[in-house]
CSV table of C-alpha atoms and ligand atoms in Angstrom, one decimal:
chain,number,residue,atom,x,y,z
A,4,MET,CA,0.0,0.0,0.0
A,5,SER,CA,1.3,3.4,-0.8
A,6,VAL,CA,1.1,6.5,1.4
A,7,THR,CA,-2.3,8.1,1.0
A,8,ILE,CA,-2.8,11.9,0.7
A,9,LYS,CA,-6.2,12.9,2.0
A,10,THR,CA,-8.5,15.3,0.2
A,11,GLU,CA,-10.0,18.3,2.0
A,12,HIS,CA,-13.2,16.3,2.6
A,13,GLU,CA,-11.3,13.3,4.0
A,14,ILE,CA,-9.2,15.7,6.2
A,15,GLU,CA,-12.5,17.0,7.6
A,16,LEU,CA,-13.6,13.4,8.5
A,17,MET,CA,-10.1,12.6,9.9
A,18,ARG,CA,-10.3,15.7,12.0
A,19,GLU,CA,-13.7,14.8,13.4
A,20,SER,CA,-12.6,11.2,14.0
A,21,GLY,CA,-9.6,12.5,16.0
A,22,HIS,CA,-11.6,15.0,18.0
A,23,LEU,CA,-14.1,12.3,19.0
A,24,LEU,CA,-11.2,10.0,20.1
A,25,GLU,CA,-9.8,12.8,22.2
A,26,LYS,CA,-13.3,13.0,23.9
A,27,VAL,CA,-13.2,9.3,24.6
A,28,HIS,CA,-9.7,9.5,26.1
A,29,ASP,CA,-10.7,12.4,28.3
A,30,GLY,CA,-14.0,10.7,29.3
A,31,LEU,CA,-12.1,7.7,30.5
A,32,ILE,CA,-9.8,9.6,32.9
A,33,PRO,CA,-12.1,9.7,35.9
A,34,TYR,CA,-12.4,5.9,35.8
A,35,ILE,CA,-8.7,5.1,35.9
A,36,LYS,CA,-8.6,4.5,39.6
A,37,PRO,CA,-7.4,1.7,42.0
A,38,GLY,CA,-9.9,-1.2,42.1
A,39,ILE,CA,-11.2,-1.0,38.5
A,40,THR,CA,-10.4,-3.9,36.2
A,41,THR,CA,-9.1,-3.3,32.7
A,42,LYS,CA,-12.1,-5.1,31.4
A,43,GLU,CA,-14.4,-2.6,33.1
A,44,LEU,CA,-12.4,0.3,31.6
A,45,ASP,CA,-12.7,-1.3,28.2
A,46,ARG,CA,-16.5,-1.7,28.6
A,47,ILE,CA,-17.0,1.9,29.6
A,48,GLY,CA,-14.7,3.1,26.8
A,49,GLU,CA,-16.5,1.0,24.2
A,50,GLU,CA,-19.8,2.4,25.3
A,51,MET,CA,-18.5,6.0,24.9
A,52,ILE,CA,-17.2,5.2,21.4
A,53,ARG,CA,-20.5,3.7,20.4
A,54,SER,CA,-22.6,6.5,22.0
A,55,LEU,CA,-20.7,8.9,19.7
A,56,GLY,CA,-21.9,6.9,16.7
A,57,CYS,CA,-18.4,5.5,16.1
A,58,ILE,CA,-16.9,2.0,15.9
A,59,PRO,CA,-14.0,0.8,18.0
A,60,ASN,CA,-11.4,-0.1,15.4
A,61,PHE,CA,-9.2,-2.3,17.7
A,62,LEU,CA,-12.1,-4.7,18.4
A,63,ASN,CA,-11.5,-7.9,16.4
A,64,TYR,CA,-8.6,-6.3,14.6
A,65,GLY,CA,-6.5,-9.4,13.8
A,66,GLY,CA,-8.7,-11.1,16.3
A,67,PHE,CA,-7.9,-8.7,19.2
A,68,PRO,CA,-10.5,-9.3,21.9
A,69,GLY,CA,-11.0,-5.8,23.2
A,70,SER,CA,-11.9,-2.3,22.1
A,71,PHE,CA,-8.9,-0.8,23.9
A,72,CYS,CA,-5.4,-1.9,24.5
A,73,ILE,CA,-4.8,-1.5,28.2
A,74,SER,CA,-1.2,-2.2,29.3
A,75,LEU,CA,0.2,-2.0,32.8
A,76,ASN,CA,3.7,-1.3,34.0
A,77,ASP,CA,6.1,-3.5,32.2
A,78,GLU,CA,3.5,-4.2,29.5
A,79,VAL,CA,4.5,-2.1,26.5
A,80,VAL,CA,1.4,-2.2,24.3
A,81,HIS,CA,-1.5,-4.5,23.3
A,82,GLY,CA,-2.6,-5.5,26.8
A,83,ILE,CA,-5.9,-7.4,26.6
A,84,PRO,CA,-8.7,-6.0,28.8
A,85,SER,CA,-9.3,-8.6,31.6
A,86,GLU,CA,-11.5,-9.1,34.6
A,87,ASP,CA,-8.4,-10.4,36.4
A,88,LYS,CA,-6.4,-7.3,35.9
A,89,VAL,CA,-7.1,-4.8,38.6
A,90,ILE,CA,-5.6,-1.3,38.5
A,91,ARG,CA,-3.6,-0.6,41.7
A,92,ASP,CA,-2.1,2.5,43.3
A,93,GLY,CA,1.4,3.1,41.8
A,94,ASP,CA,0.5,1.5,38.4
A,95,LEU,CA,1.5,3.0,35.1
A,96,VAL,CA,-1.5,2.5,32.9
A,97,LYS,CA,-1.3,2.8,29.1
A,98,ILE,CA,-4.5,3.3,27.3
A,99,ASP,CA,-4.4,2.9,23.6
A,100,ALA,CA,-7.6,3.6,21.7
A,101,GLY,CA,-8.9,4.0,18.3
A,102,LEU,CA,-12.2,4.6,16.5
A,103,ILE,CA,-13.8,4.8,13.1
A,104,TYR,CA,-15.9,7.8,12.2
A,105,LYS,CA,-17.7,7.6,8.8
A,106,GLY,CA,-15.0,5.2,7.6
A,107,TYR,CA,-12.0,7.2,8.9
A,108,HIS,CA,-9.7,5.9,11.6
A,109,SER,CA,-8.1,7.7,14.5
A,110,ASP,CA,-5.6,6.3,17.0
A,111,ALA,CA,-4.1,7.7,20.1
A,112,ALA,CA,-2.5,6.5,23.3
A,113,ARG,CA,-1.8,8.0,26.8
A,114,THR,CA,0.1,6.8,29.8
A,115,TYR,CA,-1.3,7.6,33.3
A,116,ALA,CA,0.2,7.3,36.7
A,117,VAL,CA,-2.3,6.0,39.3
A,118,GLY,CA,-1.7,7.6,42.6
A,119,GLU,CA,1.9,7.9,43.7
A,120,VAL,CA,4.6,6.6,41.3
A,121,SER,CA,8.3,6.7,41.5
A,122,GLN,CA,10.3,9.7,40.3
A,123,GLU,CA,11.8,7.5,37.6
A,124,ALA,CA,8.4,6.4,36.4
A,125,ARG,CA,7.2,10.0,36.3
A,126,GLN,CA,10.2,11.0,34.2
A,127,LEU,CA,9.7,8.1,31.8
A,128,MET,CA,6.1,9.2,31.2
A,129,ASP,CA,7.1,12.8,30.7
A,130,VAL,CA,10.0,12.1,28.4
A,131,THR,CA,7.9,9.6,26.3
A,132,ARG,CA,5.3,12.3,25.8
A,133,GLN,CA,7.9,14.9,25.0
A,134,CYS,CA,9.5,12.5,22.4
A,135,PHE,CA,6.2,12.8,20.5
A,136,PHE,CA,6.4,16.6,20.6
A,137,GLU,CA,10.1,16.6,19.6
A,138,GLY,CA,9.3,14.4,16.7
A,139,ILE,CA,6.5,16.5,15.3
A,140,LYS,CA,8.7,19.6,15.3
A,141,TYR,CA,9.9,18.0,12.1
A,142,ALA,CA,6.5,16.9,10.8
A,143,LYS,CA,6.5,19.5,8.1
A,144,ALA,CA,6.0,19.4,4.3
A,145,GLY,CA,9.3,18.9,2.5
A,146,ASN,CA,11.0,17.1,5.4
A,147,HIS,CA,11.4,13.4,5.3
A,148,LEU,CA,10.0,10.7,7.6
A,149,ASN,CA,13.4,10.0,9.1
A,150,ASP,CA,13.6,13.6,10.4
A,151,ILE,CA,10.7,12.7,12.8
A,152,SER,CA,12.3,9.3,13.7
A,153,LYS,CA,15.7,10.9,14.4
A,154,ALA,CA,14.2,13.6,16.6
A,155,ILE,CA,12.2,11.1,18.7
A,156,GLY,CA,15.2,8.7,19.1
A,157,ALA,CA,17.6,11.5,19.9
A,158,TYR,CA,15.5,12.8,22.7
A,159,ALA,CA,14.9,9.4,24.3
A,160,ALA,CA,18.6,8.6,24.0
A,161,LYS,CA,19.5,11.7,26.1
A,162,TYR,CA,17.9,9.8,29.0
A,163,HIS,CA,19.5,6.5,28.1
A,164,TYR,CA,16.1,4.9,27.8
A,165,GLY,CA,15.4,1.8,25.7
A,166,ILE,CA,13.6,2.8,22.5
A,167,VAL,CA,11.3,-0.1,21.4
A,168,ARG,CA,12.4,-1.1,17.9
A,169,ASP,CA,10.0,-4.0,17.2
A,170,LEU,CA,6.9,-1.7,17.1
A,171,VAL,CA,6.5,1.5,15.1
A,172,GLY,CA,4.0,4.2,14.3
A,173,HIS,CA,2.1,4.2,11.0
A,174,GLY,CA,0.1,6.1,8.4
A,175,ILE,CA,-3.7,6.1,9.1
A,176,GLY,CA,-6.9,6.8,7.2
A,177,THR,CA,-9.5,4.5,5.8
A,178,HIS,CA,-7.3,1.8,7.4
A,179,LEU,CA,-6.0,1.7,10.9
A,180,HIS,CA,-2.5,0.9,9.6
A,181,GLU,CA,-1.4,2.4,6.4
A,182,ASP,CA,2.1,3.2,5.0
A,183,PRO,CA,4.5,4.5,5.9
A,184,GLN,CA,5.9,2.8,9.0
A,185,ILE,CA,7.2,5.4,11.4
A,186,PRO,CA,10.1,4.1,13.6
A,187,ASN,CA,11.0,5.9,16.8
A,188,PHE,CA,14.7,5.7,16.1
A,189,PRO,CA,17.0,6.9,13.3
A,190,GLN,CA,17.0,5.0,10.0
A,191,LYS,CA,19.6,4.7,7.3
A,192,ARG,CA,17.2,6.0,4.7
A,193,ARG,CA,15.5,9.3,4.9
A,194,GLY,CA,12.1,7.8,4.1
A,195,VAL,CA,9.2,9.3,2.3
A,196,LYS,CA,8.9,13.0,1.8
A,197,LEU,CA,6.2,14.6,3.9
A,198,ILE,CA,3.3,16.1,1.9
A,199,PRO,CA,0.3,18.1,3.1
A,200,GLY,CA,-2.7,15.7,3.5
A,201,MET,CA,-0.7,12.8,5.0
A,202,THR,CA,-2.2,11.6,8.3
A,203,LEU,CA,0.2,9.8,10.6
A,204,ALA,CA,0.0,8.0,14.0
A,205,ILE,CA,3.2,8.9,15.8
A,206,GLU,CA,3.7,6.8,18.9
A,207,PRO,CA,6.9,6.6,20.9
A,208,MET,CA,7.1,3.4,23.0
A,209,ILE,CA,10.0,3.9,25.5
A,210,ASN,CA,11.4,1.5,28.2
A,211,LEU,CA,13.1,2.4,31.4
A,212,GLY,CA,15.6,-0.4,30.7
A,213,CYS,CA,16.6,-2.3,27.6
A,214,PRO,CA,14.7,-1.8,24.3
A,215,ASP,CA,14.0,-5.5,23.9
A,216,VAL,CA,10.4,-6.7,24.1
A,217,ALA,CA,8.7,-10.1,24.2
A,218,TRP,CA,5.2,-11.4,23.3
A,219,LEU,CA,3.2,-13.2,25.9
A,220,ASP,CA,1.5,-16.5,25.3
A,221,ASP,CA,-1.8,-14.6,24.8
A,222,GLU,CA,-0.3,-13.7,21.5
A,223,TRP,CA,-1.0,-10.0,22.0
A,224,THR,CA,0.6,-8.5,25.2
A,225,VAL,CA,4.0,-7.0,24.5
A,226,VAL,CA,6.2,-6.8,27.6
A,227,THR,CA,9.7,-5.5,28.2
A,228,MET,CA,12.2,-8.3,28.1
A,229,ASP,CA,13.9,-7.1,31.3
A,230,GLY,CA,10.7,-6.4,33.2
A,231,SER,CA,11.4,-2.7,33.4
A,232,LEU,CA,8.6,-0.1,33.1
A,233,SER,CA,7.4,1.2,29.7
A,234,ALA,CA,5.5,4.2,28.5
A,235,HIS,CA,3.6,5.0,25.4
A,236,TYR,CA,2.2,8.2,23.9
A,237,GLU,CA,0.5,8.6,20.6
A,238,ASN,CA,-1.5,11.0,18.5
A,239,THR,CA,-2.9,11.1,15.0
A,240,ILE,CA,-1.5,14.1,13.2
A,241,LEU,CA,-2.0,15.9,9.8
A,242,ILE,CA,0.8,17.2,7.7
A,243,THR,CA,-0.2,20.7,6.5
A,244,ASP,CA,1.5,23.5,4.6
A,245,GLY,CA,2.7,24.9,8.0
A,246,GLU,CA,2.7,23.4,11.5
A,247,PRO,CA,1.3,19.9,11.8
A,248,GLU,CA,-2.2,19.6,13.2
A,249,ILE,CA,-2.7,17.2,16.1
A,250,LEU,CA,-6.1,15.7,15.4
A,251,THR,CA,-6.4,13.8,18.7
A,252,LEU,CA,-5.2,16.6,20.9
A,253,THR,CA,-6.8,20.0,20.7
A,254,LYS,CA,-6.1,21.4,24.1
B,316,MG,MG1,-1.0,3.3,16.6
């Protein structure tokens, strides 16, 4: 699949899709408390998505059994919502969500600290979020994809964190995953040239320890190989003639 350039009309739909997803993320925040199960969060979130007239795009994607990926602590991404997983004080909770609005996908992830977390956990969260913002400084027409990857990787490297290499960001549109792939570390090639109308899901996944990850036997949950904490932050953005527009974060 080649990289798609969205028309004005498509951009309008992508924008609405992103804004609705931001609403879902924000709506879930009050529920991310000790005692709730990740299954219950998933149920509440799915209801929000459907009440907005949208479809959860993760549900049944490749057979994924939830509407949200909810990953705790050393789980990097793709945690399956479960009745056996209870949120506890001190957890790092990663909520990855996506929806389809009139055929157009949005995708965004946040990491939350529940109650008191360690200073190093707090820094990992903050740096991972900042990696996204460092990356999109280069998300401008005429630049190349690797400019974004380099900036994300360079910022995480300053803190000697492990940048996950086995999972990457992606183009997005009428499909959840479109070309191009967007690594969070520098590449040998400069990658595709950025053109107004491209919509991209940029998503640093950063570990406190080594960058290596493993897949659990549930075939979905990705964990850090060394058991260290991991953080994830993602937004769907639009390449414009000027500054990039963050479709899943308006405030
Ligand atoms: Mg994504």
